[in-house]
CSV table of C-alpha atoms and ligand atoms in Angstrom, one decimal:
chain,number,residue,atom,x,y,z
A,1,UNK,CA,-26.3,-12.1,7.2
A,2,UNK,CA,-29.6,-10.4,6.2
A,3,UNK,CA,-28.3,-7.0,7.1
A,4,UNK,CA,-24.8,-5.8,7.6
A,5,UNK,CA,-22.8,-2.6,8.3
A,6,UNK,CA,-20.8,-0.7,5.7
A,7,UNK,CA,-19.1,2.7,5.4
A,8,UNK,CA,-20.9,4.4,2.6
A,9,UNK,CA,-19.8,7.4,0.6
A,10,UNK,CA,-22.7,9.2,-1.0
A,11,UNK,CA,-23.4,12.6,-2.5
A,12,UNK,CA,-26.5,14.7,-1.7
A,13,UNK,CA,-26.9,18.1,-3.3
A,14,UNK,CA,-23.3,17.8,-4.4
A,15,UNK,CA,-22.2,17.4,-0.8
A,16,UNK,CA,-20.2,14.3,0.0
A,17,UNK,CA,-21.3,12.3,3.0
A,18,UNK,CA,-19.4,9.4,4.7
A,19,UNK,CA,-21.4,7.3,7.2
A,20,UNK,CA,-21.9,3.8,8.5
A,21,UNK,CA,-25.1,2.4,7.1
A,22,UNK,CA,-27.0,-0.9,7.5
A,23,UNK,CA,-27.3,-2.6,4.1
A,24,UNK,CA,-28.6,-5.8,2.5
A,25,UNK,CA,-26.9,-7.8,-0.2
A,26,UNK,CA,-29.2,-6.1,-2.8
A,27,UNK,CA,-27.2,-2.9,-2.2
A,28,UNK,CA,-24.0,-4.6,-3.4
A,29,UNK,CA,-22.7,-4.5,-6.9
A,30,UNK,CA,-22.7,-7.4,-9.3
A,31,UNK,CA,-20.0,-10.1,-9.1
A,32,UNK,CA,-19.6,-13.8,-8.9
A,33,UNK,CA,-18.1,-14.0,-5.4
A,34,UNK,CA,-19.7,-12.8,-2.2
A,35,UNK,CA,-17.4,-12.5,0.8
A,36,UNK,CA,-17.9,-12.1,4.6
A,37,UNK,CA,-15.1,-9.6,5.1
A,38,UNK,CA,-13.0,-10.2,8.2
A,39,UNK,CA,-10.5,-7.3,7.8
A,40,UNK,CA,-9.9,-4.3,5.5
A,41,UNK,CA,-7.1,-1.8,5.8
A,42,UNK,CA,-6.5,1.9,5.4
A,43,UNK,CA,-4.2,3.1,2.5
A,44,UNK,CA,-3.4,6.6,1.3
A,45,UNK,CA,-5.7,6.1,-1.7
A,46,UNK,CA,-8.6,5.3,0.7
A,47,UNK,CA,-8.1,8.8,2.2
A,48,UNK,CA,-8.1,10.3,-1.4
A,49,UNK,CA,-11.3,8.4,-2.2
A,50,UNK,CA,-13.3,9.0,1.1
A,51,UNK,CA,-12.1,12.5,2.0
A,52,UNK,CA,-11.3,14.1,-1.4
A,53,UNK,CA,-13.6,12.0,-3.6
A,54,UNK,CA,-10.7,11.3,-6.0
A,55,UNK,CA,-10.9,8.2,-8.1
A,56,UNK,CA,-14.6,7.8,-7.3
A,57,UNK,CA,-16.5,6.5,-10.4
A,58,UNK,CA,-20.0,6.6,-9.1
A,59,UNK,CA,-22.1,7.1,-5.9
A,60,UNK,CA,-23.0,5.6,-3.5
A,61,UNK,CA,-19.7,3.8,-3.0
A,62,UNK,CA,-18.4,1.7,-0.2
A,63,UNK,CA,-14.7,2.7,-0.1
A,64,UNK,CA,-11.9,0.3,0.9
A,65,UNK,CA,-9.3,-0.8,-1.7
A,66,UNK,CA,-8.4,-3.9,0.3
A,67,UNK,CA,-10.3,-6.8,1.9
A,68,UNK,CA,-9.7,-10.3,3.2
A,69,UNK,CA,-12.4,-12.7,4.3
A,70,UNK,CA,-14.4,-15.9,3.8
A,71,UNK,CA,-16.5,-16.7,0.7
A,72,UNK,CA,-20.2,-17.0,1.5
A,73,UNK,CA,-21.4,-17.8,-2.0
A,74,UNK,CA,-19.8,-18.1,-5.4
A,75,UNK,CA,-21.2,-18.7,-8.9
A,76,UNK,CA,-17.6,-19.3,-10.2
A,77,UNK,CA,-16.3,-22.8,-9.9
A,78,UNK,CA,-12.9,-21.7,-8.7
A,79,UNK,CA,-14.4,-20.6,-5.3
A,80,UNK,CA,-16.6,-22.3,-2.8
A,81,UNK,CA,-18.3,-21.2,0.4
A,82,UNK,CA,-15.7,-21.3,3.2
A,83,UNK,CA,-12.7,-20.4,1.1
A,84,UNK,CA,-10.4,-17.7,2.6
A,85,UNK,CA,-9.6,-15.0,0.1
A,86,UNK,CA,-7.9,-11.6,-0.5
A,87,UNK,CA,-9.1,-8.9,-2.9
A,88,UNK,CA,-7.1,-5.8,-3.7
A,89,UNK,CA,-6.6,-3.6,-6.8
A,90,UNK,CA,-8.6,-3.2,-10.0
A,91,UNK,CA,-11.6,-1.0,-9.3
A,92,UNK,CA,-12.1,-2.2,-5.7
A,93,UNK,CA,-13.0,0.8,-3.5
A,94,UNK,CA,-13.0,3.3,-6.4
A,95,UNK,CA,-15.3,2.1,-9.2
A,96,UNK,CA,-16.8,-0.9,-7.3
A,97,UNK,CA,-17.8,-1.1,-3.7
A,98,UNK,CA,-14.9,-2.3,-1.5
A,99,UNK,CA,-13.7,-3.5,1.8
A,100,UNK,CA,-15.2,-1.1,4.4
A,101,UNK,CA,-18.1,-3.4,4.7
A,102,UNK,CA,-19.0,-6.6,6.6
A,103,UNK,CA,-20.0,-8.2,3.2
A,104,UNK,CA,-18.6,-7.5,-0.3
A,105,UNK,CA,-19.3,-8.9,-3.7
A,106,UNK,CA,-16.6,-8.9,-6.4
A,107,UNK,CA,-15.8,-10.3,-9.8
A,108,UNK,CA,-14.1,-13.7,-9.5
A,109,UNK,CA,-11.1,-12.4,-11.7
A,110,UNK,CA,-10.1,-10.1,-8.8
A,111,UNK,CA,-9.9,-12.9,-6.1
A,112,UNK,CA,-6.7,-14.2,-4.7
A,113,UNK,CA,-6.8,-17.4,-2.6
A,114,UNK,CA,-5.3,-16.7,0.8
A,115,UNK,CA,-1.8,-18.3,0.7
A,116,UNK,CA,-0.9,-20.8,3.3
A,117,UNK,CA,1.4,-19.0,5.7
A,118,UNK,CA,-0.8,-15.9,6.0
A,119,UNK,CA,-3.8,-15.3,8.2
A,120,UNK,CA,-6.6,-13.1,7.0
A,121,UNK,CA,-5.4,-10.5,9.5
A,122,UNK,CA,-1.8,-10.6,8.3
A,123,UNK,CA,-3.0,-10.3,4.7
A,124,UNK,CA,-4.6,-7.0,5.6
A,125,UNK,CA,-1.6,-5.8,7.6
A,126,UNK,CA,0.1,-6.2,4.3
A,127,UNK,CA,-2.8,-5.1,2.0
A,128,UNK,CA,-2.0,-2.9,-1.0
A,129,UNK,CA,0.8,-1.2,0.9
A,130,UNK,CA,2.6,-4.6,1.5
A,131,UNK,CA,1.9,-5.7,-2.0
A,132,UNK,CA,3.5,-2.5,-3.3
A,133,UNK,CA,6.5,-2.8,-1.0
A,134,UNK,CA,7.0,-6.4,-2.3
A,135,UNK,CA,6.7,-5.3,-5.9
A,136,UNK,CA,9.3,-2.5,-5.1
A,137,UNK,CA,11.8,-5.0,-3.6
A,138,UNK,CA,11.2,-7.5,-6.4
A,139,UNK,CA,11.8,-4.9,-9.1
A,140,UNK,CA,15.0,-3.6,-7.4
A,141,UNK,CA,16.3,-7.2,-7.1
A,142,UNK,CA,15.3,-7.9,-10.7
A,143,UNK,CA,17.6,-5.0,-11.5
A,144,UNK,CA,20.6,-6.5,-9.7
A,145,UNK,CA,20.2,-5.1,-6.2
A,146,UNK,CA,21.8,-7.4,-3.7
A,147,UNK,CA,22.8,-7.1,0.0
A,148,UNK,CA,26.3,-5.9,0.5
A,149,UNK,CA,26.2,-3.2,-2.3
A,150,UNK,CA,25.6,-0.4,0.2
A,151,UNK,CA,22.7,1.4,2.0
A,152,UNK,CA,19.2,1.2,0.6
A,153,UNK,CA,17.1,4.2,1.2
A,154,UNK,CA,13.4,4.0,2.1
A,155,UNK,CA,11.5,7.3,2.0
A,156,UNK,CA,8.3,7.9,3.8
A,157,UNK,CA,9.5,5.2,6.1
A,158,UNK,CA,6.8,5.4,8.9
A,159,UNK,CA,4.0,5.1,6.3
A,160,UNK,CA,2.4,1.9,5.1
A,161,UNK,CA,4.5,1.2,2.0
A,162,UNK,CA,7.6,2.6,3.8
A,163,UNK,CA,7.3,0.6,7.0
A,164,UNK,CA,6.7,-2.7,5.2
A,165,UNK,CA,9.6,-2.0,2.8
A,166,UNK,CA,11.9,-1.3,5.7
A,167,UNK,CA,11.0,-4.6,7.3
A,168,UNK,CA,11.2,-6.7,4.1
A,169,UNK,CA,14.6,-5.2,3.1
A,170,UNK,CA,16.1,-5.6,6.6
A,171,UNK,CA,14.9,-9.2,6.7
A,172,UNK,CA,16.6,-9.9,3.4
A,173,UNK,CA,20.0,-8.6,4.8
A,174,UNK,CA,20.0,-5.0,3.4
A,175,UNK,CA,21.4,-2.0,5.3
A,176,UNK,CA,18.3,0.1,5.4
A,177,UNK,CA,18.4,3.9,5.9
A,178,UNK,CA,14.9,5.1,6.7
A,179,UNK,CA,13.8,8.7,6.0
A,180,UNK,CA,11.0,10.2,8.0
A,181,UNK,CA,9.4,13.5,8.9
A,182,UNK,CA,8.4,12.1,12.3
A,183,UNK,CA,11.3,12.9,14.6
A,184,UNK,CA,9.9,10.8,17.5
A,185,UNK,CA,9.6,7.6,15.5
A,186,UNK,CA,13.3,6.6,15.6
A,187,UNK,CA,12.7,3.7,18.0
A,188,UNK,CA,9.8,2.4,15.9
A,189,UNK,CA,11.9,2.4,12.7
A,190,UNK,CA,14.8,0.7,14.4
A,191,UNK,CA,12.5,-1.9,15.9
A,192,UNK,CA,11.3,-2.8,12.4
A,193,UNK,CA,14.8,-3.1,11.0
A,194,UNK,CA,16.2,0.3,10.0
A,195,UNK,CA,19.9,0.7,10.6
A,196,UNK,CA,20.0,4.5,10.4
A,197,UNK,CA,17.3,7.2,10.4
A,198,UNK,CA,17.5,10.5,8.5
A,199,UNK,CA,15.1,13.4,8.6
A,200,UNK,CA,13.1,13.8,5.4
A,201,UNK,CA,14.3,17.4,5.1
A,202,UNK,CA,17.9,16.1,4.4
A,203,UNK,CA,16.8,14.1,1.4
A,204,UNK,CA,15.2,16.8,-0.8
A,205,UNK,CA,16.8,18.3,-3.9
A,206,UNK,CA,18.1,21.8,-3.1
A,207,UNK,CA,21.3,21.9,-5.2
A,208,UNK,CA,21.6,23.1,-8.8
A,209,UNK,CA,24.3,20.4,-9.6
A,210,UNK,CA,23.1,17.5,-11.7
A,211,UNK,CA,24.9,14.9,-9.4
A,212,UNK,CA,25.7,14.7,-5.8
A,213,UNK,CA,28.0,12.1,-4.0
A,214,UNK,CA,26.9,8.5,-4.6
A,215,UNK,CA,25.1,7.1,-1.5
A,216,UNK,CA,22.4,4.5,-2.2
A,217,UNK,CA,22.6,1.1,-3.9
A,218,UNK,CA,18.8,1.3,-4.2
A,219,UNK,CA,15.8,3.2,-3.0
A,220,UNK,CA,12.1,2.6,-2.3
A,221,UNK,CA,10.2,5.8,-2.8
A,222,UNK,CA,6.5,6.3,-2.1
A,223,UNK,CA,7.1,10.1,-1.7
A,224,UNK,CA,8.1,11.5,-5.1
A,225,UNK,CA,8.6,15.2,-5.9
A,226,UNK,CA,11.9,16.7,-4.7
A,227,UNK,CA,12.7,13.6,-2.7
A,228,UNK,CA,12.8,11.6,-5.9
A,229,UNK,CA,14.9,14.3,-7.6
A,230,UNK,CA,17.4,14.0,-4.7
A,231,UNK,CA,17.4,10.2,-5.1
A,232,UNK,CA,18.2,10.4,-8.8
A,233,UNK,CA,21.3,12.5,-8.0
A,234,UNK,CA,22.6,10.3,-5.2
A,235,UNK,CA,22.1,6.7,-6.4
A,236,UNK,CA,25.3,4.8,-6.8
A,237,UNK,CA,26.5,3.7,-10.3
A,238,UNK,CA,23.9,1.1,-11.6
A,239,UNK,CA,21.5,1.8,-8.7
A,240,UNK,CA,17.7,1.8,-9.0
A,241,UNK,CA,14.8,3.6,-7.4
A,242,UNK,CA,11.3,2.0,-7.2
A,243,UNK,CA,8.7,4.8,-7.5
A,244,UNK,CA,5.3,4.0,-6.1
A,245,UNK,CA,3.9,7.2,-4.7
A,246,UNK,CA,3.4,10.9,-4.6
A,247,UNK,CA,2.8,11.6,-0.9
A,248,UNK,CA,5.4,14.5,-1.2
A,249,UNK,CA,4.6,15.7,-4.7
A,250,UNK,CA,3.9,14.8,-8.3
A,251,UNK,CA,6.3,17.0,-10.2
A,252,UNK,CA,9.8,15.8,-10.8
A,253,UNK,CA,12.5,17.9,-12.4
A,254,UNK,CA,15.7,16.2,-13.5
A,255,UNK,CA,18.4,16.1,-16.1
A,256,UNK,CA,19.5,13.1,-18.1
A,257,UNK,CA,22.9,13.2,-16.3
A,258,UNK,CA,22.1,10.6,-13.5
A,259,UNK,CA,20.9,8.2,-16.2
A,260,UNK,CA,23.9,8.5,-18.6
A,261,UNK,CA,26.7,9.2,-16.1
A,262,UNK,CA,25.7,6.6,-13.5
A,263,UNK,CA,23.4,4.3,-15.4
A,264,UNK,CA,20.6,4.5,-12.8
A,265,UNK,CA,17.2,2.8,-13.3
A,266,UNK,CA,13.9,4.5,-12.6
A,267,UNK,CA,11.4,1.6,-11.9
A,268,UNK,CA,7.7,2.4,-11.9
A,269,UNK,CA,5.4,0.4,-9.6
A,270,UNK,CA,1.8,-0.1,-10.5
A,271,UNK,CA,0.0,-2.4,-8.0
A,272,UNK,CA,-3.5,-1.8,-9.4
A,273,UNK,CA,-3.1,-3.3,-12.9
A,274,UNK,CA,-0.5,-5.9,-12.0
A,275,UNK,CA,-1.4,-9.1,-14.0
A,276,UNK,CA,-3.1,-11.8,-12.0
A,277,UNK,CA,-0.7,-14.6,-12.9
A,278,UNK,CA,2.2,-12.6,-11.5
A,279,UNK,CA,0.1,-11.2,-8.7
A,280,UNK,CA,-0.5,-14.7,-7.3
A,281,UNK,CA,3.3,-15.2,-7.2
A,282,UNK,CA,3.9,-12.0,-5.3
A,283,UNK,CA,1.3,-13.0,-2.7
A,284,UNK,CA,3.0,-16.4,-2.4
A,285,UNK,CA,6.3,-14.6,-1.8
A,286,UNK,CA,4.6,-12.3,0.7
A,287,UNK,CA,3.5,-15.4,2.7
A,288,UNK,CA,7.0,-16.8,2.8
A,289,UNK,CA,10.5,-15.3,2.1
A,290,UNK,CA,9.2,-11.7,1.7
A,291,UNK,CA,6.9,-11.9,4.8
A,292,UNK,CA,7.8,-9.1,7.1
A,293,UNK,CA,8.8,-10.0,10.7
A,294,UNK,CA,6.7,-7.4,12.4
A,295,UNK,CA,3.2,-8.2,11.2
A,296,UNK,CA,1.8,-8.3,14.7
A,297,UNK,CA,1.8,-5.4,17.2
A,298,UNK,CA,4.7,-3.3,16.2
A,299,UNK,CA,3.4,-2.2,12.8
A,300,UNK,CA,-0.4,-2.4,13.4
A,301,UNK,CA,-3.2,-0.3,14.7
A,302,UNK,CA,-6.6,-2.1,14.6
A,303,UNK,CA,-9.8,0.0,14.4
A,304,UNK,CA,-13.5,-0.4,13.9
A,305,UNK,CA,-15.7,1.0,11.1
A,306,UNK,CA,-16.8,3.9,13.3
A,307,UNK,CA,-13.2,5.0,13.9
A,308,UNK,CA,-12.4,5.1,10.2
A,309,UNK,CA,-13.3,8.7,9.2
A,310,UNK,CA,-10.6,10.2,11.5
A,311,UNK,CA,-7.9,7.8,10.2
A,312,UNK,CA,-8.9,8.6,6.6
A,313,UNK,CA,-8.2,12.3,7.3
A,314,UNK,CA,-5.0,11.5,9.2
A,315,UNK,CA,-3.4,9.4,6.5
A,316,UNK,CA,-3.7,12.2,4.0
A,317,UNK,CA,-1.8,14.5,6.4
A,318,UNK,CA,1.0,11.9,6.8
A,319,UNK,CA,0.1,11.4,10.5
A,320,UNK,CA,-0.5,7.6,10.4
A,321,UNK,CA,2.3,5.2,11.5
A,322,UNK,CA,2.6,1.7,10.0
A,323,UNK,CA,-0.6,0.0,9.0
A,324,UNK,CA,-4.1,0.5,10.2
A,325,UNK,CA,-6.4,-2.5,9.7
A,326,UNK,CA,-10.2,-2.4,10.1
A,327,UNK,CA,-11.9,-5.3,11.9
A,328,UNK,CA,-15.3,-6.1,10.4
B,1,NAP,N1,1.8,2.7,-7.3
B,1,NAP,C1,1.1,2.0,-6.5
B,1,NAP,O1,0.6,0.9,-7.0
B,1,NAP,C2,0.8,2.4,-5.1
B,1,NAP,C3,0.3,1.4,-4.2
B,1,NAP,C4,0.2,1.8,-2.9
B,1,NAP,C5,0.5,3.2,-2.5
B,1,NAP,N2,0.8,4.1,-3.5
B,1,NAP,C6,1.1,5.5,-3.1
B,1,NAP,O2,2.2,5.4,-2.3
B,1,NAP,C7,2.1,6.5,-1.4
B,1,NAP,C8,2.2,6.0,0.1
B,1,NAP,O3,1.0,5.2,0.3
B,1,NAP,P1,0.8,4.7,1.8
B,1,NAP,O4,-0.5,4.0,1.8
B,1,NAP,O5,2.0,4.0,2.3
B,1,NAP,O6,0.6,6.1,2.6
B,1,NAP,P2,1.1,6.5,4.1
B,1,NAP,O7,0.9,5.4,5.0
B,1,NAP,O8,0.3,7.8,4.4
B,1,NAP,O9,2.6,6.8,3.9
B,1,NAP,C9,3.1,7.9,3.3
B,1,NAP,C10,4.3,8.5,4.1
B,1,NAP,O10,4.9,9.5,3.3
B,1,NAP,C11,5.5,10.5,4.1
B,1,NAP,N3,4.9,11.8,3.7
B,1,NAP,C12,3.6,12.2,3.9
B,1,NAP,N4,3.5,13.5,3.4
B,1,NAP,C13,4.8,13.8,3.0
B,1,NAP,C14,5.3,15.0,2.4
B,1,NAP,N5,4.5,16.1,2.2
B,1,NAP,N6,6.6,15.1,2.1
B,1,NAP,C15,7.4,14.0,2.3
B,1,NAP,N7,6.9,12.9,2.9
B,1,NAP,C16,5.6,12.8,3.2
B,1,NAP,C17,5.1,10.1,5.5
B,1,NAP,O11,6.1,9.3,6.1
B,1,NAP,P3,7.2,10.0,7.2
B,1,NAP,O12,6.4,10.8,8.1
B,1,NAP,O13,7.9,8.8,7.8
B,1,NAP,O14,8.1,10.8,6.3
B,1,NAP,C18,3.9,9.2,5.3
B,1,NAP,O15,3.7,8.4,6.4
B,1,NAP,C19,0.9,7.3,-1.7
B,1,NAP,O16,1.1,8.3,-2.6
B,1,NAP,C20,0.0,6.2,-2.4
B,1,NAP,O17,-0.9,6.7,-3.3
B,1,NAP,C21,1.0,3.7,-4.8
């Protein structure tokens, strides 16, 4: 491809500009592996980069923290033209041009071979959101969560991390309670595996007491803030919460009482810096026993590069349901 299309974020006279441009490979950053991108996806962080210019290390930048495609050219022996690969995390789409482009060039250290059992499209329905949901489930189970211990709460359940966590947990036999602010998405959440739906307003911390009645054997929380405060107070004895996000707030006020009276575990999830040797294992699991059952139409909205700017705004406002993938 001599020329190709990409969504470029630039700054002129201190004014950010996001537009589809025609580029050549000379416009791409250095890296050993050049990839014809088949799909990218839209994550909350992409909205923060493209709309709010958070995390951006230099301009111009092609945003897009996820990509999946076919290697065109590689100067690293581990990859050959024709190999199907996934790239997420590290500085992709923040400090290094990313997936909102028909062609990308990345360091070989960031590349994950597409596992058997996943298509390129499915890999991007998962993307960073699916990887993060899988890490959350893995950390909860590493800390003794098992089906049959009681309900598992998923906050922000119609979002990317939330939807994929609901699906994965339900497939593994957990009783999933999904919390959402979208009153009209009950049917969707039930279709992807939730047993019960609660409104997000009912799981925020409004009480002064350090503990409330024990409810959850575990929780997946991409929301944070007062939702996380409420989860600390309502986890059952020995229960764990996997914290990945801040869609509902950064500040968390708590006491030590849930930790010492109920022995709860606060598990932090960092998908970006997760080590490559363990990362490969998580992708293998995602292609097999952690693979969600609704990676086709139920969870997915497919868009073009031209439709991206609106979705990037919408995701920051919590308006997006499930996963949006970008076909390139
Ligand atoms: N730690 C990591 O490695 C990692 C990786 C991926 C994502 N994240 C973070 O995880 C979060 C979710 O990412 P995502 O890509 O899944 O985003 P998303 O698709 O936008 O999902 C977030 C969901 O949170 C809920 N929400 C939004 N605003 C809220 C508010 N003010 N109060 C309460 N709930 C609210 C909404 O669900 P409902 O309408 O259903 O309530 C929304 O759909 C983000 O903060 C992101 O930065 C972190």
